[in-house]
mmCIF file of C-alpha atoms in Angstrom:
data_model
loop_
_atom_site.group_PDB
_atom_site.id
_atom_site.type_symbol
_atom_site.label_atom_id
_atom_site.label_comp_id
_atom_site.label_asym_id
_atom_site.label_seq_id
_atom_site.Cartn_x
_atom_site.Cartn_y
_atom_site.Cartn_z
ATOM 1 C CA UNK A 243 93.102 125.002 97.247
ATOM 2 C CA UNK A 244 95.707 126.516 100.403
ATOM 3 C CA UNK A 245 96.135 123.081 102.138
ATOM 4 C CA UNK A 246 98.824 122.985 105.394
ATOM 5 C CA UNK A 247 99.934 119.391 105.912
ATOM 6 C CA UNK A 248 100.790 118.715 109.523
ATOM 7 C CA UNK A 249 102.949 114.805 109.777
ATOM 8 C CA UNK A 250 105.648 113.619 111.027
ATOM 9 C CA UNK A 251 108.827 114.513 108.796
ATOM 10 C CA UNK A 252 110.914 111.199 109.877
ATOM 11 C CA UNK A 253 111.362 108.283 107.611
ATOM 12 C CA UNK A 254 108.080 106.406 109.143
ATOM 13 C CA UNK A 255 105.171 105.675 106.341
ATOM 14 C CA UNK A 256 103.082 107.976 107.680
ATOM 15 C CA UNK A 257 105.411 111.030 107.138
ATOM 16 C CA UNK A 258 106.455 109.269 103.549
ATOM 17 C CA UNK A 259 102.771 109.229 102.824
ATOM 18 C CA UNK A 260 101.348 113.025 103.723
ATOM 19 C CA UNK A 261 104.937 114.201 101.792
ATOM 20 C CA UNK A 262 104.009 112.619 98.778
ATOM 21 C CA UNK A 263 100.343 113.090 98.836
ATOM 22 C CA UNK A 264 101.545 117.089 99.365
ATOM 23 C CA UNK A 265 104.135 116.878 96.511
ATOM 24 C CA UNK A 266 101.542 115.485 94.257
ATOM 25 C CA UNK A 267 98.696 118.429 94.934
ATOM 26 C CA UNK A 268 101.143 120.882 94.635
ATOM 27 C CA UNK A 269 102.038 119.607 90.768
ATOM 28 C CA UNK A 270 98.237 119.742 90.505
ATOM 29 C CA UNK A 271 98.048 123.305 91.209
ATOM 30 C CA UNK A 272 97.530 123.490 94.489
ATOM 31 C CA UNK A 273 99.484 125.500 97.065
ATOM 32 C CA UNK A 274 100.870 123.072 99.718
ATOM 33 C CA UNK A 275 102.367 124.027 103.571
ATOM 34 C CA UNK A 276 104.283 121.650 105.094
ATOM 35 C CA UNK A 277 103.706 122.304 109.100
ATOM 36 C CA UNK A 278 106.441 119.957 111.431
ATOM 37 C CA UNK A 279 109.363 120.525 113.373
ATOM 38 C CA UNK A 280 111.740 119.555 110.673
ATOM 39 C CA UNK A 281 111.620 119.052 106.709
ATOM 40 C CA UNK A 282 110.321 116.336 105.898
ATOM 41 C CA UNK A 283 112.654 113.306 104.520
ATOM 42 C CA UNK A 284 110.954 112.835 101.126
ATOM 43 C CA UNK A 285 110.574 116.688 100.856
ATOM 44 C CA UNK A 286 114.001 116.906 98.733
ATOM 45 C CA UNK A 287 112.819 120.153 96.417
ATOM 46 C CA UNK A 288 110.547 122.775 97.200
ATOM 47 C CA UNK A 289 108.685 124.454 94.600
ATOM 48 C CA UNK A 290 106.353 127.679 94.021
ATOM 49 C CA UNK A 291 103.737 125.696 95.013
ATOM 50 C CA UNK A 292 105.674 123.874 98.272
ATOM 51 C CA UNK A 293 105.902 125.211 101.541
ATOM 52 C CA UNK A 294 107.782 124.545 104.886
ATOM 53 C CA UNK A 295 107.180 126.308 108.365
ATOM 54 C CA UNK A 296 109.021 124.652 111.000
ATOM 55 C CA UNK A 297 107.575 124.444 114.029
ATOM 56 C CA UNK A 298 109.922 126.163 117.102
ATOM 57 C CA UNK A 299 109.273 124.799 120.749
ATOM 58 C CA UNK A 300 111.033 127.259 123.155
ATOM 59 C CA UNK A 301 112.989 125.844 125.891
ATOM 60 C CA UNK A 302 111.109 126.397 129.402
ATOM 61 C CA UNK A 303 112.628 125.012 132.695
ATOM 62 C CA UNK A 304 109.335 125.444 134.095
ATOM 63 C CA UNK A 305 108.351 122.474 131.654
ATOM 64 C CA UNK A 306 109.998 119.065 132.262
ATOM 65 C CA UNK A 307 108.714 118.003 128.715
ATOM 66 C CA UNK A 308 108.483 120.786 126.262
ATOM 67 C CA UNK A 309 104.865 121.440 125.046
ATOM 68 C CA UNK A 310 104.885 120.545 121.190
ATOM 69 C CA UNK A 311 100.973 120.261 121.012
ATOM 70 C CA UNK A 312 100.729 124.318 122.205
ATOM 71 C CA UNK A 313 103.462 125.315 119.629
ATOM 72 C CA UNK A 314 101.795 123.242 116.611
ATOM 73 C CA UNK A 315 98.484 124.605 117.305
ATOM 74 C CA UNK A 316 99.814 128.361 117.898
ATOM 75 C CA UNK A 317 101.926 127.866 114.326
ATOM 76 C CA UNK A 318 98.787 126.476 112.571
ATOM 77 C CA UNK A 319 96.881 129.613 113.373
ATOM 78 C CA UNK A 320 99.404 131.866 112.512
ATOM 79 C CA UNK A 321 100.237 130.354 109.036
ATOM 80 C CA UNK A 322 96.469 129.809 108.232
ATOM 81 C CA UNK A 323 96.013 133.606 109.058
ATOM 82 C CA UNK A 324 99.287 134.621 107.082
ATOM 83 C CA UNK A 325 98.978 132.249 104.103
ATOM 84 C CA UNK A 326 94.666 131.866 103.793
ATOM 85 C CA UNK A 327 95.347 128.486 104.235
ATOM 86 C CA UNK A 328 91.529 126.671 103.721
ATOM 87 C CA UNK A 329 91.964 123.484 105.268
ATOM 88 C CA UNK A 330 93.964 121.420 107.622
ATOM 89 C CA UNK A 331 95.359 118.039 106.503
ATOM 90 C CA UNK A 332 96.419 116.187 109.586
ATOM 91 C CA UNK A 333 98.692 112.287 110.032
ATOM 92 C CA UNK A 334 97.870 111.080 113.139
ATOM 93 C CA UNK A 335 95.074 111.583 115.737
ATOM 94 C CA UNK A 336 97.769 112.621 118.758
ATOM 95 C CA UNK A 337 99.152 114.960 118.994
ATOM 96 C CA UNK A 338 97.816 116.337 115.282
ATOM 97 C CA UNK A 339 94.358 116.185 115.323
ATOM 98 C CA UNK A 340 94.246 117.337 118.963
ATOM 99 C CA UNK A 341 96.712 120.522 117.569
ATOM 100 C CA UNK A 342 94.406 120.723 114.546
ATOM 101 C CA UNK A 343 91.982 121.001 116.758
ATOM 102 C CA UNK A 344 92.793 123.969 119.629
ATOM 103 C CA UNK A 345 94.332 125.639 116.174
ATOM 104 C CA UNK A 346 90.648 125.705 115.055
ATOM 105 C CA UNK A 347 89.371 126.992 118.125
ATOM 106 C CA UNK A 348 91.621 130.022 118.492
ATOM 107 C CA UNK A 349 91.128 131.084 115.004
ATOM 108 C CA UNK A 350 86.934 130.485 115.115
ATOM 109 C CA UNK A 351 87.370 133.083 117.922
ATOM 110 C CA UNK A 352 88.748 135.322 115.378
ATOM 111 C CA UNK A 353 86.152 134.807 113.249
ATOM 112 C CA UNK A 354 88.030 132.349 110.706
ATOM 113 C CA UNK A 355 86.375 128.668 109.657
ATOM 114 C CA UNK A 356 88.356 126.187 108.599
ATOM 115 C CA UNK A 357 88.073 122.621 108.041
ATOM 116 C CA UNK A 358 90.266 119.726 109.046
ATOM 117 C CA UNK A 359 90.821 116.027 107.552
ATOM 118 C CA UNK A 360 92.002 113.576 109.716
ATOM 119 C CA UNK A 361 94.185 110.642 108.952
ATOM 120 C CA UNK A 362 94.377 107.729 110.827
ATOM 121 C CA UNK A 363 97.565 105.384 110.122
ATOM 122 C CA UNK A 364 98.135 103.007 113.055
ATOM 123 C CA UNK A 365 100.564 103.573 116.061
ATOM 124 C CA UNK A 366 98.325 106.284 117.040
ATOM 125 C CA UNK A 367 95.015 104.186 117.154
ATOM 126 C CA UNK A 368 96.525 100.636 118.016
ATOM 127 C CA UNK A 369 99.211 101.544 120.369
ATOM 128 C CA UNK A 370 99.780 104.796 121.078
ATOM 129 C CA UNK A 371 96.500 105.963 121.146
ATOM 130 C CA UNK A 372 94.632 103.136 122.913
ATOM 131 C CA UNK A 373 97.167 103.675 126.082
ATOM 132 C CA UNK A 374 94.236 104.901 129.084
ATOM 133 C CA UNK A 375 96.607 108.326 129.244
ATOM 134 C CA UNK A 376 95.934 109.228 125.550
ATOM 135 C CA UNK A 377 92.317 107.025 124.895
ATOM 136 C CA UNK A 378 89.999 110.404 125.811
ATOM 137 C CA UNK A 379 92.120 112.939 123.717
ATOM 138 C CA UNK A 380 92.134 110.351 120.493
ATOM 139 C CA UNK A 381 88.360 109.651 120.637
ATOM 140 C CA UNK A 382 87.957 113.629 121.251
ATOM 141 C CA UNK A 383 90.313 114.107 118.468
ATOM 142 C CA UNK A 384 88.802 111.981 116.336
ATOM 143 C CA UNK A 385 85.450 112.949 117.194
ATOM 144 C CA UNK A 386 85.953 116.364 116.550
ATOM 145 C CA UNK A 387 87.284 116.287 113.021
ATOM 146 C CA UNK A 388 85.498 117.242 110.020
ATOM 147 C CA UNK A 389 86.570 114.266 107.810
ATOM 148 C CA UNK A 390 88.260 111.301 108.723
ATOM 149 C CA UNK A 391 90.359 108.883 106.638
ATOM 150 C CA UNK A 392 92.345 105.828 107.689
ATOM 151 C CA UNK A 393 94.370 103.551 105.699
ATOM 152 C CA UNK A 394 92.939 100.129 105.165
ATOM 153 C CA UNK A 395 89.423 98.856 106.379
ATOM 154 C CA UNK A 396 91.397 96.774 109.003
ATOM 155 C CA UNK A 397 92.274 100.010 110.912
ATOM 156 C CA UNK A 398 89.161 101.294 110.096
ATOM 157 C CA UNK A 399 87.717 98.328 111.931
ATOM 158 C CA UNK A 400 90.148 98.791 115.313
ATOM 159 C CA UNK A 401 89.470 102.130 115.587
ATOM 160 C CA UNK A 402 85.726 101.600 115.826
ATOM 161 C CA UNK A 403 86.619 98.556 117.956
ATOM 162 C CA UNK A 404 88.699 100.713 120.416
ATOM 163 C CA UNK A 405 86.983 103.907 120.571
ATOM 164 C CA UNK A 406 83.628 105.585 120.833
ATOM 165 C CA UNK A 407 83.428 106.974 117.191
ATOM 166 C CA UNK A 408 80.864 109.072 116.089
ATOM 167 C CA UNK A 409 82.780 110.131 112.759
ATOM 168 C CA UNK A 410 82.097 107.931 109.645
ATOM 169 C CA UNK A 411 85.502 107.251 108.625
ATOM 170 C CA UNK A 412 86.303 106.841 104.856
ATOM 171 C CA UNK A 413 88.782 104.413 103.985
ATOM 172 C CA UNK A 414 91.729 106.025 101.357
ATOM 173 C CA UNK A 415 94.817 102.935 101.021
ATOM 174 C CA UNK A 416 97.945 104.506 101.148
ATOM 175 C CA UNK A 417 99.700 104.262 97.691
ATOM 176 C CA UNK A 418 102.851 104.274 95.469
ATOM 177 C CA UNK A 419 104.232 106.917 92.674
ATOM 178 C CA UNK A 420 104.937 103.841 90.087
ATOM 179 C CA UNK A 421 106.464 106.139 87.534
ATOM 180 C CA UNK A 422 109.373 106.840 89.900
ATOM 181 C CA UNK A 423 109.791 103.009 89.338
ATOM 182 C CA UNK A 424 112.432 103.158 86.412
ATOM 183 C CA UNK A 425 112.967 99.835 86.017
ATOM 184 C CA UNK A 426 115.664 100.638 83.098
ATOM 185 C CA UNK A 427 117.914 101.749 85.274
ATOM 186 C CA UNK A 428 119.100 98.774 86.736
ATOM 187 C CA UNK A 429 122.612 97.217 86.539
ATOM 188 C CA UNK A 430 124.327 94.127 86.453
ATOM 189 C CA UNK A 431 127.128 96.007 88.562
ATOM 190 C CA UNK A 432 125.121 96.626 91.427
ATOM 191 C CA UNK A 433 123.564 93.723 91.785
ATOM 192 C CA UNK A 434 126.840 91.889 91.939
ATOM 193 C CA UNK A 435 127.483 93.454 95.114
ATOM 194 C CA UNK A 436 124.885 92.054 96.976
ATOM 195 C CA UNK A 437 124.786 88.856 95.615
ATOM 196 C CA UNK A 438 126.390 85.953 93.391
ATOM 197 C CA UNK A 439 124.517 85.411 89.825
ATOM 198 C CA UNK A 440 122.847 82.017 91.476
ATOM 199 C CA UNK A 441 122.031 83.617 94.792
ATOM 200 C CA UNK A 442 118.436 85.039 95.115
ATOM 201 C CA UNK A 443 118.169 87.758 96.336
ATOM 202 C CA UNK A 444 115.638 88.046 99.685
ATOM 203 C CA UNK A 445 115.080 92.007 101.435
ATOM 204 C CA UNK A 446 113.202 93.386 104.411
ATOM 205 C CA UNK A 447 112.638 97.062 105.245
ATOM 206 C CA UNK A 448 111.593 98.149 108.505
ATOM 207 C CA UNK A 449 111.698 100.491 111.328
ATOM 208 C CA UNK A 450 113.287 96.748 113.278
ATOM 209 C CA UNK A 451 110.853 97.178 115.996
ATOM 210 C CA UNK A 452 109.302 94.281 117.700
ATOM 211 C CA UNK A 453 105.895 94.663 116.670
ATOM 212 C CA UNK A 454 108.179 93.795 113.067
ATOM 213 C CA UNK A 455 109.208 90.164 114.985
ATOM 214 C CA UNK A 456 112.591 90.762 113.214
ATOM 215 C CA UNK A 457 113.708 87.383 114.788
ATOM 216 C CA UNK A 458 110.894 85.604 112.556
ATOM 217 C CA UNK A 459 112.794 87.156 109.236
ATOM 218 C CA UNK A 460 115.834 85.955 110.060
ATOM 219 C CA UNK A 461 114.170 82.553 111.099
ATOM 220 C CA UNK A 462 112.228 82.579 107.889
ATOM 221 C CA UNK A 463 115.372 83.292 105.745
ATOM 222 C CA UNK A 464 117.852 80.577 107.356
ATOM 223 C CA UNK A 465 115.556 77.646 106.558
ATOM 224 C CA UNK A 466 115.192 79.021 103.169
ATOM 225 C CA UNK A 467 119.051 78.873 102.416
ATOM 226 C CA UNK A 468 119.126 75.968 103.621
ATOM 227 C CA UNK A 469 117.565 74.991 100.252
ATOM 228 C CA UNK A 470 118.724 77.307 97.845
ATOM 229 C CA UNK A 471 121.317 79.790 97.679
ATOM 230 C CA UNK A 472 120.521 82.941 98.722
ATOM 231 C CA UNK A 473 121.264 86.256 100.464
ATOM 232 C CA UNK A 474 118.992 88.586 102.846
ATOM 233 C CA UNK A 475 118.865 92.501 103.132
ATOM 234 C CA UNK A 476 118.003 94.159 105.947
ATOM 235 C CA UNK A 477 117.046 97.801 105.675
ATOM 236 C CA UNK A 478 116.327 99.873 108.432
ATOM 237 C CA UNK A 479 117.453 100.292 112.042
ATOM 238 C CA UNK A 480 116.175 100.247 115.131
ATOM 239 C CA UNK A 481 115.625 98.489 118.984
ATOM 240 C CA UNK A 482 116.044 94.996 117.456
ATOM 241 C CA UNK A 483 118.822 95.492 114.778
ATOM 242 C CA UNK A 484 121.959 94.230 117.416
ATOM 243 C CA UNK A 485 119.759 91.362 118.289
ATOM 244 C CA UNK A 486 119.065 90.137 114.797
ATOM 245 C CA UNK A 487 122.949 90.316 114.518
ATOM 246 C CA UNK A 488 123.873 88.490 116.962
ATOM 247 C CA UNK A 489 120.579 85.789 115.793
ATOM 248 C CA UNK A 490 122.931 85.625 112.620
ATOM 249 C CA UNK A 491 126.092 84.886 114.083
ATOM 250 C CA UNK A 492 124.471 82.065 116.198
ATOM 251 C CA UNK A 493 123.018 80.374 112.931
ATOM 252 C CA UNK A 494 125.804 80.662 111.252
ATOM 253 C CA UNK A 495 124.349 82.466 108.763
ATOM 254 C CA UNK A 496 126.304 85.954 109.057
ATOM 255 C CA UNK A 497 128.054 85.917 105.490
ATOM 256 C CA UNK A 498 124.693 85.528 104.062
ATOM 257 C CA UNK A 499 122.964 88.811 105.497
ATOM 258 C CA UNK A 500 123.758 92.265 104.814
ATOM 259 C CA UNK A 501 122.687 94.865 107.590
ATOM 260 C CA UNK A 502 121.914 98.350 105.667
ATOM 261 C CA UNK A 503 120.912 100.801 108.484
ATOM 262 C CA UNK A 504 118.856 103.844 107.066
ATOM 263 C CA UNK A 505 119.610 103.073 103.852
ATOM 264 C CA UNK A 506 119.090 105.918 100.578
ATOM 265 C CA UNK A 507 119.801 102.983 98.339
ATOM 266 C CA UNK A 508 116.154 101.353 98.982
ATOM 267 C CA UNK A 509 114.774 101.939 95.342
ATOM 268 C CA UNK A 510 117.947 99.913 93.855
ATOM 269 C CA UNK A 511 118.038 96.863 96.726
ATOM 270 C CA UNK A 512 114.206 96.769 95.967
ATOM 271 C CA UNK A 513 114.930 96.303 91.993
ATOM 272 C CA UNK A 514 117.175 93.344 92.148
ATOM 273 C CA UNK A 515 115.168 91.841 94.870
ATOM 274 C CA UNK A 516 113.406 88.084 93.896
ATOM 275 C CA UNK A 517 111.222 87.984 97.417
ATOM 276 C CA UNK A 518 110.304 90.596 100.549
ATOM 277 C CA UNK A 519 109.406 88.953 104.320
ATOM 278 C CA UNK A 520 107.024 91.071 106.163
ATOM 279 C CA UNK A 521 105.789 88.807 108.827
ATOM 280 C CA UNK A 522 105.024 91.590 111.758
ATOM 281 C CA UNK A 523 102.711 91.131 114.205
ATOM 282 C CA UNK A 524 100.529 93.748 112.774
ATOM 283 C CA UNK A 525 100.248 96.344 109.958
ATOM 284 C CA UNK A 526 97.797 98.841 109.508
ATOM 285 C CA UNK A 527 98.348 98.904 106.096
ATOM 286 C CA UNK A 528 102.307 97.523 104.774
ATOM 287 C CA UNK A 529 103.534 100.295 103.020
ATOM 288 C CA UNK A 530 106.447 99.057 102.488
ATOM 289 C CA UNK A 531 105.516 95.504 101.082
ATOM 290 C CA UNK A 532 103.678 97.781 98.626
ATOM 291 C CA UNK A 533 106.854 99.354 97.675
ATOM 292 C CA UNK A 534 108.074 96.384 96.976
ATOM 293 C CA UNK A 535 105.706 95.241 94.899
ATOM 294 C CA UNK A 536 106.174 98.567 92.907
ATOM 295 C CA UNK A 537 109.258 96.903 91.853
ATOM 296 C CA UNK A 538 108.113 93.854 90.825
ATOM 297 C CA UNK A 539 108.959 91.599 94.147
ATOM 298 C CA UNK A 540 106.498 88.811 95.201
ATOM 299 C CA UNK A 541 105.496 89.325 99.191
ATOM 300 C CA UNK A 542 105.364 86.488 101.829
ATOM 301 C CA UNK A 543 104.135 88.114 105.019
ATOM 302 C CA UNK A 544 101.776 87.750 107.717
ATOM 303 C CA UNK A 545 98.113 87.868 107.064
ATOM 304 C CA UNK A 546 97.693 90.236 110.330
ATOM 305 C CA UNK A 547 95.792 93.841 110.175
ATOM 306 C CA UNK A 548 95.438 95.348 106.496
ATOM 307 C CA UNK A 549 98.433 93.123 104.873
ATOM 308 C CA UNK A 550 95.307 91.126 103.249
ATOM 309 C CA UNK A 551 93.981 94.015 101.930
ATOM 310 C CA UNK A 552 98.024 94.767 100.149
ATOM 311 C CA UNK A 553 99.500 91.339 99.850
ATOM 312 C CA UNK A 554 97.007 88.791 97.740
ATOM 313 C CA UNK A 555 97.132 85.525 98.803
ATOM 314 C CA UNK A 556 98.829 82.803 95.787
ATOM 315 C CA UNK A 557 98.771 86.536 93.481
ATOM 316 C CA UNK A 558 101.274 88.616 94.435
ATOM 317 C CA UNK A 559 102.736 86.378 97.401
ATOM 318 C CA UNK A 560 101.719 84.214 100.287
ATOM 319 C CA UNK A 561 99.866 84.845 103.793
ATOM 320 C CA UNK A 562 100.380 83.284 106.606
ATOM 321 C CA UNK A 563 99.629 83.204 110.368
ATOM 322 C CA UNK A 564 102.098 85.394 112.830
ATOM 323 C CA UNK A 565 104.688 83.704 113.972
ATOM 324 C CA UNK A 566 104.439 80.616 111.500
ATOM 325 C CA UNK A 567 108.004 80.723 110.038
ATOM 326 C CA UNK A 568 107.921 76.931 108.666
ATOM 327 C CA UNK A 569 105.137 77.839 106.488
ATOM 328 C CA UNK A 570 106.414 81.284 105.025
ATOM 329 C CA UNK A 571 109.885 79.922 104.562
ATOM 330 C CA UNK A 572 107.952 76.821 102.401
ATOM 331 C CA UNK A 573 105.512 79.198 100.228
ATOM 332 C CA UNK A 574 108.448 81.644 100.038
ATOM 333 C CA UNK A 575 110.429 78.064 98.184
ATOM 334 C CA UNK A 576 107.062 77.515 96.173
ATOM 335 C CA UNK A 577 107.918 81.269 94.701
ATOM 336 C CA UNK A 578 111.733 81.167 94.469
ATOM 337 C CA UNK A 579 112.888 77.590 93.358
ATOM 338 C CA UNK A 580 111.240 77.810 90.111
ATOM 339 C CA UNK A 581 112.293 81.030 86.871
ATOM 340 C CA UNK A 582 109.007 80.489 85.757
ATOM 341 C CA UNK A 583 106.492 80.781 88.941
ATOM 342 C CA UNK A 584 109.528 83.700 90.233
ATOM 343 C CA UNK A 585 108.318 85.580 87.411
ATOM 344 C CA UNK A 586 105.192 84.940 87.497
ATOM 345 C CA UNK A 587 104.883 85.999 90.940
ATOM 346 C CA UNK A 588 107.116 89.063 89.732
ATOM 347 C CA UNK A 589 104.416 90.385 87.336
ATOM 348 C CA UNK A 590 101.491 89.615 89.524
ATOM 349 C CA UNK A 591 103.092 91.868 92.183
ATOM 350 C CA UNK A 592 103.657 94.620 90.288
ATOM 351 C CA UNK A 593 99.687 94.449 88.313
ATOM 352 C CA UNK A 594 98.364 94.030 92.035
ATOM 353 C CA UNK A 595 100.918 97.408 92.992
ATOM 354 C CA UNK A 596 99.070 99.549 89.951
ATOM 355 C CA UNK A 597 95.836 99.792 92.267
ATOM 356 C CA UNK A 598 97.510 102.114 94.522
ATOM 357 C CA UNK A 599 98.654 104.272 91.775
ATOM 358 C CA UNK A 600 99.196 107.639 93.383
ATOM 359 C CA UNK A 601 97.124 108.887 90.561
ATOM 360 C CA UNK A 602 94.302 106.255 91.143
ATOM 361 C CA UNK A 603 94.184 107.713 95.321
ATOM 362 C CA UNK A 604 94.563 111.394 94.763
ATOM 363 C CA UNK A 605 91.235 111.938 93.311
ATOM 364 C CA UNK A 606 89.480 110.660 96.283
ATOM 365 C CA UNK A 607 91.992 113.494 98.313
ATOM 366 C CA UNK A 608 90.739 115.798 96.649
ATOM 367 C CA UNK A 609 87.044 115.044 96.693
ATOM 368 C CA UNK A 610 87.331 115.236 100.326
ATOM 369 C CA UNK A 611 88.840 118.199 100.591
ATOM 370 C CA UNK A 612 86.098 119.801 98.364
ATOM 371 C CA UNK A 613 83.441 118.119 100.545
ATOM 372 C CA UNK A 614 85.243 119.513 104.167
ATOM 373 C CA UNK A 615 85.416 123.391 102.544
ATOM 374 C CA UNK A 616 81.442 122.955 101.507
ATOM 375 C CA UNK A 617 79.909 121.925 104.271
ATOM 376 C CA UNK A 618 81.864 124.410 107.002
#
């Protein structure tokens, strides 16, 4: 199959996920076109079978905000006309599916069919898209799709909750490429850097918004050295990273945090790690607690949106309410003060990770697509 992908290329899951997912195809024969205003992150090598058209938006002074939708949609239709691409792919109801959408339009005028798949993966449903400006064009969107996906049955559940749906959505989980996961690679070396021998090691990844309730990790970690020795990463950057410094200073706990930014050095913080905090205020999904479980590291986090459906409860980690940091910091102590239960946690992680085996979700990718080209 032709297949143009259409996400956003920054380091956000959603732009991780349709890169990967596209990467994958194209090593299954398929011929893949990336469609986005700049290569994606994860998009390293391109390949016969790996495209990239980047999407131009002309500056206008007529136009106070430049009009991204009208340039997507005019680039879709003329790379689907170039290329013969069959079928649209599209990460995020607004503004993709809405692009997807006029692209379709314009090139049924012209006598060309073609299907599109819509993916649903959170900020556009519970935030973005259920802002009164945006609600009509995401239900429209949505609505006018020929095959919709979202992420966990959680987000499934809020979009039908927020919306007037008349789509059946099918729920696909995001996933994980576990044999990228070499586990041999590790060295004493590194880990020595961010931490002593008796020090566990405790990580967080995130885009340090405040739906991530960054204060809570920091929180969660400070009454957890407080009984063991132990050392926090933080990965990512964001809105609430200078605040979470200065939360450290004021505990006194500054020596005991490292602050990574954007960090390319995920995969090895991830393999020495003994325990990742997620406790946001919602996830549609938790890629990256998945990620982490890919490498073998035990998940306390909150028990908010599809984090359930990721994180097992007393399997691969602990669940607890939003905002209850007394009671992660105590099941995170359950996991970490004992070699034995650690590793048993470890293990449990990483056999609860194997279900989202890229090569366990692709299948039901491609079933879809063959079911959108059939029935146009």
């Amino acid at each position: 199959m032709k297949i143009a992908i259409v996400c956003y290329p920054t380091f956000g899951g959603s732009g991780v996920v349709a890169t990967e997912l596209g990467l994958e195809l194209a090593r299954r024969g398929h011929e893949i076109h990336f469609i986005t205003y700049s290569q994606p992150v994860r998009l390293a090598l391109l390949s016969p079978n790996v495209h990239y058209h980047e999407v131009n938006v002309p500056e206008y002074p007529l136009f106070h905000y430049q009009p991204y939708e009208l340039a997507l949609s005019s680039k879709l239709v003329d790379m689907v006309k170039l290329h013969k691409i069959e079928l649209l792919h599209v990460h995020y109801a607004i503004p993709h599916a809405y692009a997807g959408y006029m692209a379709k339009q314009m090139l049924k005028d012209e006598g060309i069919v073609i299907p599109m798949v819509t993916t649903l993966h959170g900020t556009d449903i519970t935030l973005v898209g259920n802002h009164p400006f945006y609600k009509p064009a995401v239900s429209f969107s949505i609505n006018k799709s020929d095959i919709v996906t979202s992420v966990s049955q959680s987000l499934k559940d809020d979009t039908n909750t927020l919306f007037t749906i008349t789509k059946d959505i099918v729920v696909i989980p995001n996933f994980i490429e576990l044999e990228l996961h070499d586990k041999s690679a590790k060295t004493n070396c590194f880990r020595s850097v961010l931490a002593k021998n008796e020090e566990r090691i405790i990580t967080h990844i995130s885009n340090f918004r405040k739906v991530k309730r960054i204060p809570d990790v920091i929180q969660i970690f400070n009454l957890i050295q407080q009984k063991i020795p132990a050392k926090l990463m933080m990965v990512g950057d964001g809105p609430e990273k200078e605040k979470a410094e200065q939360l450290c200073f004021e505990l006194g706990i500054q020596e005991k945090v490292i602050f990574f930014g954007n960090s390319h050095e995920i995969d090895s913080i991830l393999s020495y790690s003994d325990l990742f905090l997620l406790p946001s205020q919602t996830e549609s999904f938790g890629l990256a607690a998945l990620e982490a479980m890919a490498w073998n590291v035990p998940i306390i986090s909150s028990n908010s949106g599809g984090l359930p459906e990721v994180n097992l409860q007393g399997v691969s980690g602990y669940l607890s309410d939003v905002g209850n940091c007394e009671e992660m910091a105590a099941n995170a102590l359950k996991i970490l003060e004992n070699d034995t239960v650690l590793d048993t946690f470890k293990n449990n992680a990483f056999e609860t990770a194997k279900k989202f085996d890229l090569k366990e979700i692709l299948p039901l990718y491609e079933a879809l697509y063959e079911e959108a080209i059939r029935n146009i």
